[in-house]
Amino acid sequence: SKSPTNEHKKPLVILFGWAGASTKNLSKYGQVYRDHGCSTIEFILPTRFIFRHTEQAFEAVDDVFTEIQKHKENKTIVHCLSDTGVLTFQGLTIAAEMKDQEFKPDGIVWDSCLGPRPNVTLPRMVILTAINWLSRMRDGMSLSQAVRSSATDFRDLGWKNFIRRLQGLETKISCMNDVWAGFWARDLKTNVPELIFYSQSDIYVPYKHIETEMLPNRQKNAKSLEICKFDKSKHVAHLLTHKKIYIKTIQNFVDSVQNDK
């Protein structure tokens, strides 16, 4: 949890990082909010909950919910980076339910996320294995441990699902409450302001999927949806590529949430 120099009861922002993100990466996004007077909580879900033990992810974010409870006087904004951020957000709501409570933010930012349910192809298997290896190294695994773990994931999550696809079967992925995080987010009824960042050149989150499958549902289930579409910026790189527009859009969104009745 980090606070700005001067705090004026701006919303508390909970940032959930992407798979493979470092604390330094995520802190750059947090700084955008802190420069605007917000306190932040920044969290990156450990790799083992992303690819293999997703059904237990709510346990990993239990401390995040406890920290949020210390800021009840503040409105809250959740900022999800990539689909791992969405998965973490889903886990947070379940962590609250496990305490017989409910977590409903006052605003949501969907950033490089709400992509399609994963389908296994050989190129995607290679990319997934590389992301797994990098994430595990950042989790503190030794090189040999990371290689063994990534090889196991390649076999169980990649190759076996590739065979299932050839057989005409659906990909098996680990989920919470048997609901894939993308479907959970698509159908989430919030009735709060939302903001989505996406790009035509994001190879992980196809813009046509966003526009045909996700935007109509979010417009229906949110109080309002602000859409910020970029022509050219890579996955989770909108801040880097379009810094001025990105920051201004975030600042305006924070103010709209703060003033929303």
Short mmCIF file of C-alpha atoms in Angstrom, two decimals:
data_model
loop_
_atom_site.label_atom_id
_atom_site.label_comp_id
_atom_site.label_asym_id
_atom_site.label_seq_id
_atom_site.Cartn_x
_atom_site.Cartn_y
_atom_site.Cartn_z
CA SER A 1 0.00 0.00 0.00
CA LYS A 2 1.40 3.38 -1.03
CA SER A 3 0.15 6.89 -0.34
CA PRO A 4 0.80 10.18 -2.14
CA THR A 5 2.43 13.13 -0.42
CA ASN A 6 -0.87 14.96 -0.14
CA GLU A 7 -3.98 12.82 0.23
CA HIS A 8 -7.38 14.47 -0.18
CA LYS A 9 -9.65 11.46 0.18
CA LYS A 10 -9.26 10.58 -3.47
CA PRO A 11 -10.25 7.00 -4.32
CA LEU A 12 -8.08 4.12 -3.17
CA VAL A 13 -6.82 2.35 -6.29
CA ILE A 14 -6.15 -1.40 -6.31
CA LEU A 15 -3.87 -2.35 -9.20
CA PHE A 16 -3.62 -5.98 -10.29
CA GLY A 17 -0.61 -6.76 -12.47
CA TRP A 18 -0.17 -9.01 -15.47
CA ALA A 19 1.61 -12.37 -15.65
CA GLY A 20 5.34 -11.73 -15.70
CA ALA A 21 5.07 -8.17 -14.36
CA SER A 22 7.59 -6.93 -11.83
CA THR A 23 6.84 -4.65 -8.90
CA LYS A 24 8.77 -1.94 -10.75
CA ASN A 25 6.55 -2.39 -13.82
CA LEU A 26 3.36 -2.15 -11.79
CA SER A 27 4.58 0.78 -9.71
CA LYS A 28 4.77 2.92 -12.87
CA TYR A 29 1.00 2.57 -13.19
CA GLY A 30 0.53 3.21 -9.50
CA GLN A 31 2.56 6.40 -9.81
CA VAL A 32 0.03 7.76 -12.31
CA TYR A 33 -2.61 7.55 -9.59
CA ARG A 34 -0.38 8.75 -6.76
CA ASP A 35 0.56 11.82 -8.78
CA HIS A 36 -3.16 12.56 -8.89
CA GLY A 37 -3.56 12.25 -5.12
CA CYS A 38 -4.69 8.63 -4.78
CA SER A 39 -3.37 5.94 -2.48
CA THR A 40 -2.66 2.60 -4.14
CA ILE A 41 -2.49 -1.09 -3.36
CA GLU A 42 -0.43 -2.99 -5.93
CA PHE A 43 -0.51 -6.76 -6.24
CA ILE A 44 0.86 -9.32 -8.70
CA LEU A 45 -0.64 -12.80 -8.43
CA PRO A 46 2.04 -15.50 -7.94
CA THR A 47 2.51 -17.62 -11.05
CA ARG A 48 1.31 -20.89 -9.54
CA PHE A 49 -2.19 -19.44 -9.17
CA ILE A 50 -2.31 -18.22 -12.77
CA PHE A 51 -1.59 -21.40 -14.67
CA ARG A 52 -2.20 -24.36 -12.38
CA HIS A 53 -3.97 -23.63 -9.07
CA THR A 54 -6.36 -20.87 -10.11
CA GLU A 55 -9.16 -22.26 -7.95
CA GLN A 56 -7.08 -21.24 -4.91
CA ALA A 57 -6.27 -17.71 -6.10
CA PHE A 58 -8.73 -16.14 -3.66
CA GLU A 59 -6.43 -17.28 -0.83
CA ALA A 60 -3.55 -15.28 -2.31
CA VAL A 61 -5.53 -12.02 -2.27
CA ASP A 62 -6.99 -12.40 1.20
CA ASP A 63 -4.45 -9.92 2.61
CA VAL A 64 -5.38 -7.44 -0.13
CA PHE A 65 -8.99 -7.46 1.03
CA THR A 66 -7.83 -6.99 4.64
CA GLU A 67 -5.82 -3.93 3.56
CA ILE A 68 -8.77 -2.50 1.63
CA GLN A 69 -10.89 -2.73 4.77
CA LYS A 70 -8.55 -0.23 6.44
CA HIS A 71 -9.64 2.42 3.92
CA LYS A 72 -13.41 2.28 4.25
CA GLU A 73 -13.64 6.07 4.13
CA ASN A 74 -12.30 6.05 0.56
CA LYS A 75 -14.03 5.11 -2.63
CA THR A 76 -12.23 2.31 -4.47
CA ILE A 77 -11.13 1.78 -8.06
CA VAL A 78 -9.88 -1.57 -9.36
CA HIS A 79 -7.42 -1.44 -12.26
CA CYS A 80 -6.95 -4.81 -14.00
CA LEU A 81 -3.93 -5.22 -16.25
CA SER A 82 -4.28 -8.12 -18.70
CA ASP A 83 -6.45 -11.15 -18.00
CA THR A 84 -4.33 -12.07 -14.99
CA GLY A 85 -5.49 -8.82 -13.41
CA VAL A 86 -9.08 -9.85 -14.11
CA LEU A 87 -8.47 -13.24 -12.54
CA THR A 88 -7.04 -11.54 -9.45
CA PHE A 89 -10.07 -9.25 -9.24
CA GLN A 90 -12.34 -12.29 -9.37
CA GLY A 91 -10.32 -13.85 -6.55
CA LEU A 92 -10.69 -10.69 -4.47
CA THR A 93 -14.50 -10.83 -4.67
CA ILE A 94 -14.40 -14.47 -3.57
CA ALA A 95 -12.01 -13.64 -0.71
CA ALA A 96 -14.57 -11.10 0.50
CA GLU A 97 -17.39 -13.65 0.21
CA MET A 98 -15.38 -16.10 2.31
CA LYS A 99 -15.52 -13.49 5.07
CA ASP A 100 -19.30 -13.08 4.58
CA GLN A 101 -18.69 -9.66 3.06
CA GLU A 102 -19.02 -8.13 -0.38
CA PHE A 103 -16.45 -6.19 -2.34
CA LYS A 104 -17.92 -3.77 -4.86
CA PRO A 105 -15.57 -1.10 -6.21
CA ASP A 106 -16.79 2.35 -7.17
CA GLY A 107 -15.00 2.22 -10.51
CA ILE A 108 -13.17 -0.29 -12.71
CA VAL A 109 -10.41 0.08 -15.29
CA TRP A 110 -10.03 -2.76 -17.79
CA ASP A 111 -6.56 -2.44 -19.32
CA SER A 112 -5.35 -4.84 -22.07
CA CYS A 113 -7.83 -7.43 -20.89
CA LEU A 114 -11.19 -9.14 -21.42
CA GLY A 115 -9.66 -11.35 -24.10
CA PRO A 116 -11.15 -14.59 -25.45
CA ARG A 117 -11.05 -17.92 -23.62
CA PRO A 118 -7.66 -19.47 -24.37
CA ASN A 119 -7.37 -21.82 -27.33
CA VAL A 120 -4.20 -23.87 -27.59
CA THR A 121 -2.06 -23.61 -30.73
CA LEU A 122 1.60 -24.53 -31.09
CA PRO A 123 2.77 -20.87 -31.23
CA ARG A 124 0.65 -20.02 -28.17
CA MET A 125 2.13 -23.01 -26.33
CA VAL A 126 5.63 -21.64 -26.89
CA ILE A 127 4.60 -18.15 -25.75
CA LEU A 128 2.85 -19.56 -22.65
CA THR A 129 5.91 -21.59 -21.72
CA ALA A 130 8.15 -18.53 -22.05
CA ILE A 131 5.80 -16.44 -19.89
CA ASN A 132 5.65 -19.24 -17.30
CA TRP A 133 9.43 -19.47 -17.15
CA LEU A 134 9.88 -15.70 -16.80
CA SER A 135 7.14 -15.44 -14.16
CA ARG A 136 8.59 -18.25 -12.08
CA MET A 137 12.05 -16.71 -12.19
CA ARG A 138 10.51 -13.47 -10.90
CA ASP A 139 8.74 -15.47 -8.19
CA GLY A 140 12.19 -16.46 -6.91
CA MET A 141 12.59 -19.94 -8.37
CA SER A 142 16.04 -21.17 -9.36
CA LEU A 143 16.76 -21.63 -13.06
CA SER A 144 16.44 -25.41 -12.85
CA GLN A 145 13.18 -25.23 -10.87
CA ALA A 146 11.69 -22.74 -13.33
CA VAL A 147 12.66 -24.92 -16.30
CA ARG A 148 11.14 -28.05 -14.72
CA SER A 149 7.95 -26.22 -13.73
CA SER A 150 7.55 -24.65 -17.17
CA ALA A 151 8.15 -28.00 -18.85
CA THR A 152 5.41 -29.55 -16.72
CA ASP A 153 3.03 -26.76 -17.68
CA PHE A 154 3.94 -27.19 -21.34
CA ARG A 155 3.01 -30.87 -21.06
CA ASP A 156 -0.14 -30.57 -18.94
CA LEU A 157 -1.58 -27.21 -19.99
CA GLY A 158 -0.19 -26.97 -23.49
CA TRP A 159 0.35 -30.31 -25.19
CA LYS A 160 -2.55 -32.18 -23.57
CA ASN A 161 -4.92 -29.33 -24.39
CA PHE A 162 -3.58 -29.24 -27.94
CA ILE A 163 -4.52 -32.92 -28.27
CA ARG A 164 -7.97 -32.15 -26.82
CA ARG A 165 -8.43 -29.44 -29.43
CA LEU A 166 -7.54 -31.86 -32.22
CA GLN A 167 -10.22 -34.16 -30.78
CA GLY A 168 -12.78 -31.34 -30.91
CA LEU A 169 -12.86 -30.92 -27.12
CA GLU A 170 -12.75 -27.66 -25.12
CA THR A 171 -9.51 -26.56 -23.52
CA LYS A 172 -9.20 -27.52 -19.85
CA ILE A 173 -8.17 -24.54 -17.75
CA SER A 174 -8.09 -23.97 -14.01
CA CYS A 175 -10.91 -21.67 -12.81
CA MET A 176 -12.50 -20.33 -9.65
CA ASN A 177 -16.05 -21.52 -8.99
CA ASP A 178 -15.86 -23.28 -12.38
CA VAL A 179 -16.17 -19.90 -14.14
CA TRP A 180 -13.37 -18.66 -16.37
CA ALA A 181 -12.35 -15.14 -15.31
CA GLY A 182 -13.11 -13.65 -18.72
CA PHE A 183 -16.70 -14.89 -18.65
CA TRP A 184 -17.02 -13.71 -15.05
CA ALA A 185 -15.89 -10.20 -16.04
CA ARG A 186 -18.05 -10.15 -19.17
CA ASP A 187 -21.21 -10.81 -17.15
CA LEU A 188 -20.29 -8.88 -13.98
CA LYS A 189 -23.10 -6.51 -12.95
CA THR A 190 -21.49 -3.46 -11.35
CA ASN A 191 -23.60 -0.36 -12.03
CA VAL A 192 -20.44 1.76 -11.56
CA PRO A 193 -18.35 3.84 -14.00
CA GLU A 194 -15.90 1.78 -16.03
CA LEU A 195 -13.03 2.56 -18.38
CA ILE A 196 -11.48 0.22 -20.94
CA PHE A 197 -8.13 0.56 -22.73
CA TYR A 198 -7.45 -1.64 -25.74
CA SER A 199 -5.54 -1.54 -29.02
CA GLN A 200 -5.91 -2.72 -32.59
CA SER A 201 -2.35 -4.05 -32.45
CA ASP A 202 -2.62 -6.09 -29.23
CA ILE A 203 -1.89 -9.67 -30.33
CA TYR A 204 -3.08 -11.16 -27.02
CA VAL A 205 -6.44 -9.39 -26.80
CA PRO A 206 -7.99 -9.11 -30.29
CA TYR A 207 -9.83 -5.82 -30.68
CA LYS A 208 -12.64 -7.45 -32.67
CA HIS A 209 -13.36 -9.75 -29.71
CA ILE A 210 -13.47 -6.72 -27.40
CA GLU A 211 -15.85 -4.86 -29.69
CA THR A 212 -18.22 -7.73 -30.49
CA GLU A 213 -18.20 -9.78 -27.27
CA MET A 214 -17.14 -7.55 -24.39
CA LEU A 215 -18.15 -3.94 -25.00
CA PRO A 216 -21.89 -4.69 -25.45
CA ASN A 217 -21.97 -6.62 -22.17
CA ARG A 218 -19.98 -4.04 -20.22
CA GLN A 219 -22.19 -1.23 -21.56
CA LYS A 220 -25.20 -3.19 -20.35
CA ASN A 221 -23.82 -4.09 -16.93
CA ALA A 222 -21.92 -0.92 -15.98
CA LYS A 223 -23.32 2.47 -15.02
CA SER A 224 -21.21 3.98 -17.78
CA LEU A 225 -18.36 2.77 -19.98
CA GLU A 226 -15.63 5.05 -21.31
CA ILE A 227 -13.79 3.52 -24.26
CA CYS A 228 -10.18 4.40 -25.06
CA LYS A 229 -9.02 2.60 -28.20
CA PHE A 230 -5.51 2.96 -29.59
CA ASP A 231 -4.38 2.14 -33.10
CA LYS A 232 -0.84 1.15 -32.22
CA SER A 233 0.31 -0.01 -28.80
CA LYS A 234 1.36 -3.42 -27.60
CA HIS A 235 -0.16 -5.49 -24.82
CA VAL A 236 0.04 -3.66 -21.43
CA ALA A 237 2.03 -0.90 -23.15
CA HIS A 238 -0.59 1.82 -23.55
CA LEU A 239 0.98 3.94 -20.80
CA LEU A 240 4.41 3.64 -22.41
CA THR A 241 3.22 4.35 -25.95
CA HIS A 242 0.52 6.97 -25.34
CA LYS A 243 1.64 8.47 -22.03
CA LYS A 244 -0.08 11.88 -22.18
CA ILE A 245 -3.44 10.57 -23.38
CA TYR A 246 -3.31 7.62 -20.98
CA ILE A 247 -2.55 9.74 -17.92
CA LYS A 248 -5.15 12.37 -18.77
CA THR A 249 -7.78 9.68 -19.32
CA ILE A 250 -6.95 8.10 -15.96
CA GLN A 251 -7.09 11.45 -14.16
CA ASN A 252 -10.46 12.30 -15.67
CA PHE A 253 -11.79 8.87 -14.74
CA VAL A 254 -10.62 9.19 -11.13
CA ASP A 255 -12.36 12.55 -10.88
CA SER A 256 -15.58 11.15 -12.37
CA VAL A 257 -15.59 8.29 -9.85
CA GLN A 258 -14.85 10.70 -7.01
CA ASN A 259 -17.78 12.91 -8.02
CA ASP A 260 -20.17 10.08 -8.89
CA LYS A 261 -23.20 9.91 -6.61
#
